[in-house]
XYZ file of C-alpha atoms in Angstrom:
312
model
C 127.660 107.594 118.640
C 128.594 104.353 120.384
C 126.447 101.288 120.428
C 123.226 102.235 122.185
C 122.587 98.753 123.498
C 124.506 95.498 123.743
C 122.414 92.757 122.188
C 125.174 90.215 121.687
C 124.243 86.587 122.137
C 125.125 84.064 124.850
C 128.718 82.965 125.615
C 128.432 80.107 123.096
C 128.123 82.647 120.283
C 131.546 81.790 118.905
C 130.541 78.149 118.513
C 127.396 79.192 116.661
C 129.440 81.408 114.323
C 131.865 78.563 113.639
C 129.134 75.992 113.005
C 126.430 78.015 111.253
C 128.444 80.803 109.632
C 131.597 78.947 108.587
C 133.689 80.919 111.042
C 132.669 84.180 109.354
C 133.569 83.179 105.774
C 130.507 83.578 103.538
C 132.420 83.738 100.241
C 133.088 80.009 99.644
C 129.589 79.076 98.484
C 127.208 81.998 99.040
C 123.513 81.191 98.737
C 122.842 84.108 96.392
C 125.114 82.670 93.699
C 122.996 79.503 93.599
C 119.745 81.182 92.530
C 120.120 80.621 88.789
C 120.868 83.095 85.983
C 118.645 85.799 87.542
C 118.285 86.786 91.190
C 114.821 88.224 91.770
C 114.279 90.461 94.787
C 111.301 92.537 95.849
C 112.580 95.633 94.084
C 114.188 94.344 90.870
C 116.028 91.448 89.262
C 119.805 91.114 89.041
C 121.774 89.178 86.456
C 124.308 86.559 87.493
C 127.069 88.888 86.259
C 125.828 91.710 88.498
C 125.590 89.414 91.505
C 129.146 88.145 90.931
C 130.460 91.707 90.592
C 128.758 92.685 93.841
C 129.999 89.568 95.641
C 133.593 90.181 94.575
C 133.449 93.758 95.842
C 131.735 92.824 99.111
C 134.377 90.159 99.762
C 137.035 92.896 99.853
C 135.150 94.741 102.591
C 133.461 92.008 104.632
C 136.343 89.609 105.035
C 136.069 86.488 107.240
C 137.853 88.301 110.068
C 135.508 91.293 109.874
C 132.372 89.143 109.641
C 133.412 86.914 112.509
C 133.987 89.920 114.729
C 130.587 91.406 113.849
C 128.717 88.144 114.387
C 130.420 87.319 117.678
C 129.748 90.821 119.037
C 126.101 90.578 118.049
C 126.166 93.170 115.238
C 124.485 90.603 113.031
C 122.267 92.967 111.027
C 125.222 94.277 109.054
C 126.203 90.969 107.398
C 123.557 88.375 108.279
C 122.079 88.229 104.759
C 125.467 87.189 103.368
C 125.129 83.940 105.330
C 121.375 83.242 105.358
C 118.816 83.302 102.559
C 116.978 86.586 103.053
C 115.630 88.400 100.000
C 114.167 91.121 102.195
C 117.508 92.231 103.629
C 120.044 91.124 101.006
C 119.272 93.855 98.399
C 120.873 96.401 100.765
C 124.219 94.610 100.467
C 123.722 93.746 96.818
C 123.288 97.418 95.928
C 126.287 98.318 98.076
C 128.392 95.691 96.289
C 127.483 97.104 92.892
C 128.296 100.640 94.039
C 131.627 99.399 95.374
C 132.317 97.721 92.021
C 131.855 101.033 90.186
C 133.403 103.344 92.785
C 136.520 101.202 93.378
C 137.345 102.901 96.709
C 140.020 100.370 97.642
C 142.671 102.960 98.503
C 140.287 104.846 100.789
C 141.195 102.843 103.890
C 139.217 105.077 106.219
C 136.054 104.697 104.163
C 136.408 100.901 104.072
C 136.872 100.850 107.851
C 133.682 102.876 108.306
C 131.747 100.405 106.149
C 132.845 97.692 108.583
C 131.708 99.701 111.620
C 127.970 99.438 112.487
C 128.021 102.957 113.969
C 129.439 104.536 110.799
C 128.101 102.183 108.129
C 125.200 104.276 106.829
C 127.217 107.455 106.386
C 129.948 105.502 104.594
C 127.469 103.844 102.221
C 126.210 107.265 101.165
C 129.721 108.258 100.158
C 130.142 105.020 98.188
C 126.810 105.542 96.401
C 127.729 109.100 95.435
C 131.226 108.095 94.334
C 129.758 105.308 92.214
C 127.220 107.630 90.571
C 129.872 110.195 89.660
C 132.167 107.566 88.151
C 129.361 105.876 86.222
C 128.604 109.236 84.604
C 132.236 109.760 83.670
C 132.894 112.593 86.129
C 136.530 112.839 87.329
C 136.415 112.726 91.115
C 138.841 112.790 94.070
C 137.845 111.455 97.485
C 138.721 113.659 100.479
C 140.962 116.002 98.438
C 141.959 117.952 101.589
C 141.951 115.043 104.026
C 139.340 114.025 106.575
C 138.633 117.609 107.686
C 137.548 118.790 104.250
C 134.747 117.892 101.827
C 134.173 114.294 100.811
C 134.704 114.807 97.070
C 136.165 117.144 94.471
C 134.512 116.656 91.082
C 135.269 118.327 87.772
C 132.352 118.858 85.411
C 131.885 121.241 82.473
C 135.296 122.804 83.186
C 134.164 123.697 86.689
C 135.337 122.411 90.049
C 132.750 121.244 92.585
C 133.299 120.300 96.200
C 130.741 117.881 97.615
C 130.004 117.015 101.240
C 127.715 113.978 101.704
C 125.593 113.871 104.857
C 123.106 111.298 106.058
C 120.578 112.204 108.723
C 121.201 109.606 111.401
C 118.445 108.236 113.546
C 117.979 109.557 117.050
C 119.152 107.535 120.041
C 115.565 106.403 120.633
C 115.194 105.289 117.012
C 118.578 103.551 117.131
C 117.672 101.490 120.188
C 114.288 100.597 118.714
C 115.875 99.578 115.417
C 118.535 97.461 117.159
C 115.885 95.633 119.167
C 113.798 95.095 116.028
C 116.817 93.762 114.116
C 117.789 91.458 116.985
C 114.254 90.053 117.189
C 114.116 89.570 113.424
C 117.447 87.737 113.328
C 116.540 85.634 116.345
C 113.346 84.432 114.659
C 115.222 83.701 111.422
C 117.604 81.491 113.398
C 114.712 79.472 114.812
C 112.188 79.243 111.968
C 112.789 77.647 108.568
C 109.276 78.045 107.132
C 106.826 80.855 107.791
C 103.067 80.255 108.155
C 100.745 80.883 105.199
C 98.987 84.197 105.559
C 101.874 85.689 107.469
C 102.380 86.607 111.092
C 102.153 90.028 112.778
C 104.183 90.742 115.940
C 103.207 93.837 117.933
C 104.869 95.169 121.068
C 102.776 96.959 123.682
C 102.861 100.743 123.588
C 104.362 100.696 127.100
C 107.395 98.829 125.738
C 107.663 101.117 122.726
C 107.611 104.203 124.950
C 110.733 103.008 126.749
C 112.801 104.398 123.865
C 111.426 107.914 124.405
C 112.964 108.727 127.800
C 116.501 108.489 129.196
C 115.241 106.269 132.009
C 113.491 103.950 129.574
C 116.573 103.695 127.377
C 118.687 102.762 130.383
C 116.194 100.005 131.173
C 116.354 98.738 127.594
C 120.145 98.715 127.739
C 119.933 96.547 130.857
C 117.055 94.297 129.783
C 117.288 94.352 125.987
C 118.621 90.820 125.625
C 115.869 89.435 127.891
C 113.167 91.189 125.876
C 114.597 89.848 122.629
C 114.727 86.282 123.944
C 111.169 86.385 125.275
C 109.742 87.715 122.013
C 111.747 85.305 119.847
C 110.778 82.295 121.981
C 107.105 83.278 121.918
C 107.023 83.795 118.138
C 108.867 80.532 117.449
C 106.592 78.596 119.791
C 103.396 79.954 118.212
C 104.560 79.302 114.654
C 105.755 75.798 115.508
C 102.370 75.000 117.101
C 100.663 75.899 113.822
C 97.591 77.434 115.443
C 95.724 80.544 114.251
C 94.543 83.410 116.399
C 95.953 85.999 118.788
C 98.614 84.973 121.301
C 99.942 87.253 124.057
C 103.637 87.702 124.742
C 103.752 87.969 128.512
C 103.899 91.687 129.481
C 105.389 92.547 126.084
C 102.895 92.339 123.239
C 100.820 90.101 121.004
C 101.260 87.760 118.030
C 98.556 87.549 115.358
C 98.202 84.642 112.913
C 97.348 85.160 110.139
C 98.485 88.741 109.642
C 95.283 90.843 109.436
C 97.015 93.088 106.912
C 97.858 90.121 104.666
C 101.190 89.153 103.179
C 103.656 86.365 103.866
C 106.479 85.975 106.333
C 106.652 87.954 109.566
C 105.669 91.613 109.893
C 106.699 93.621 112.934
C 105.051 96.569 114.608
C 107.711 97.173 117.213
C 109.077 100.682 117.588
C 107.948 103.945 116.021
C 110.520 106.292 114.543
C 110.725 109.888 115.784
C 108.467 112.501 114.223
C 109.304 114.542 111.144
C 109.969 117.769 113.085
C 112.771 116.134 115.041
C 114.215 114.702 111.853
C 113.993 118.089 110.101
C 115.901 119.753 112.924
C 118.639 117.135 112.707
C 118.783 117.619 108.930
C 119.187 121.362 109.323
C 122.075 120.917 111.748
C 123.812 118.526 109.356
C 123.278 120.909 106.442
C 124.867 123.724 108.434
C 127.801 121.553 109.546
C 128.315 120.239 106.015
C 128.426 123.737 104.557
C 131.165 124.691 107.036
C 133.396 121.942 105.615
C 133.272 123.361 102.076
C 136.223 125.489 100.892
C 135.662 129.106 99.809
C 136.830 128.486 96.246
C 134.907 126.510 93.633
C 131.242 125.518 93.929
C 130.107 123.822 97.087
C 127.367 121.186 97.310
C 125.923 119.492 100.408
C 124.260 116.204 99.450
C 121.799 115.288 102.201
C 120.026 111.931 102.668
C 117.242 111.518 105.240
C 115.801 108.272 106.674
C 112.191 109.204 105.844
C 110.342 107.265 103.189
C 108.481 110.421 102.192
């Protein structure tokens, strides 16, 4: 699926990339290699050796040319945490880097290209994770043994041959647009604010804005007005935080900002767009399971490895 909405920045984006993002080259002095012998994230801690392994692998995928193109086009969510201190978002790339280190997929040009493509990134990461897991457990594995039209992997285990097709349940178009708007708002605030208020900040969009993702007409409106919505929300949040006042502050026609966050915590919490319900996701999972099974050859043992976006 193509980009659901164009949220790229103003025409001076290239200047911003050159000045703030070193032209797209994050590898010269990355912030995450300056955190001492241990990098502590919300989920776990990583040794300096692990971080360096991940960084070396990520540098082979997210080159300066690739990063510059992503940042200029506005696909900032994919690589932004390589350039800016963000321990909420960076673990995604850190885990990917470690999986790349173990999988060593450097000859799989198509897979590398999909990792660099925001529309195909999540499906490609699933393949890398699975490849890494098989190699770490000493399982001989071939990637795309029959080409792009066949299964993703052929693995040999216990003198048996297994064919594996990895599938990730992608978000619906409504969820994709909502997530892109949320990511754009998040990144916009990070560009403006250096310190977050004690007690945190909650940003909520009105239900009328959230419902725009649920209809074709609403999605067309978001495609046309998405950048304006992002700018208005970002400007309102930055202004409220910079003023240092507590309370509830409306975002004209769009939502409300609450300081401190009534649910507690630090930083900024967003209540922006709801994901689709579980029934819709289950139906999409079933279709992927059926399609994945059709790609498996008749010989050997076939496995469809399915990953869903649900937290439950």
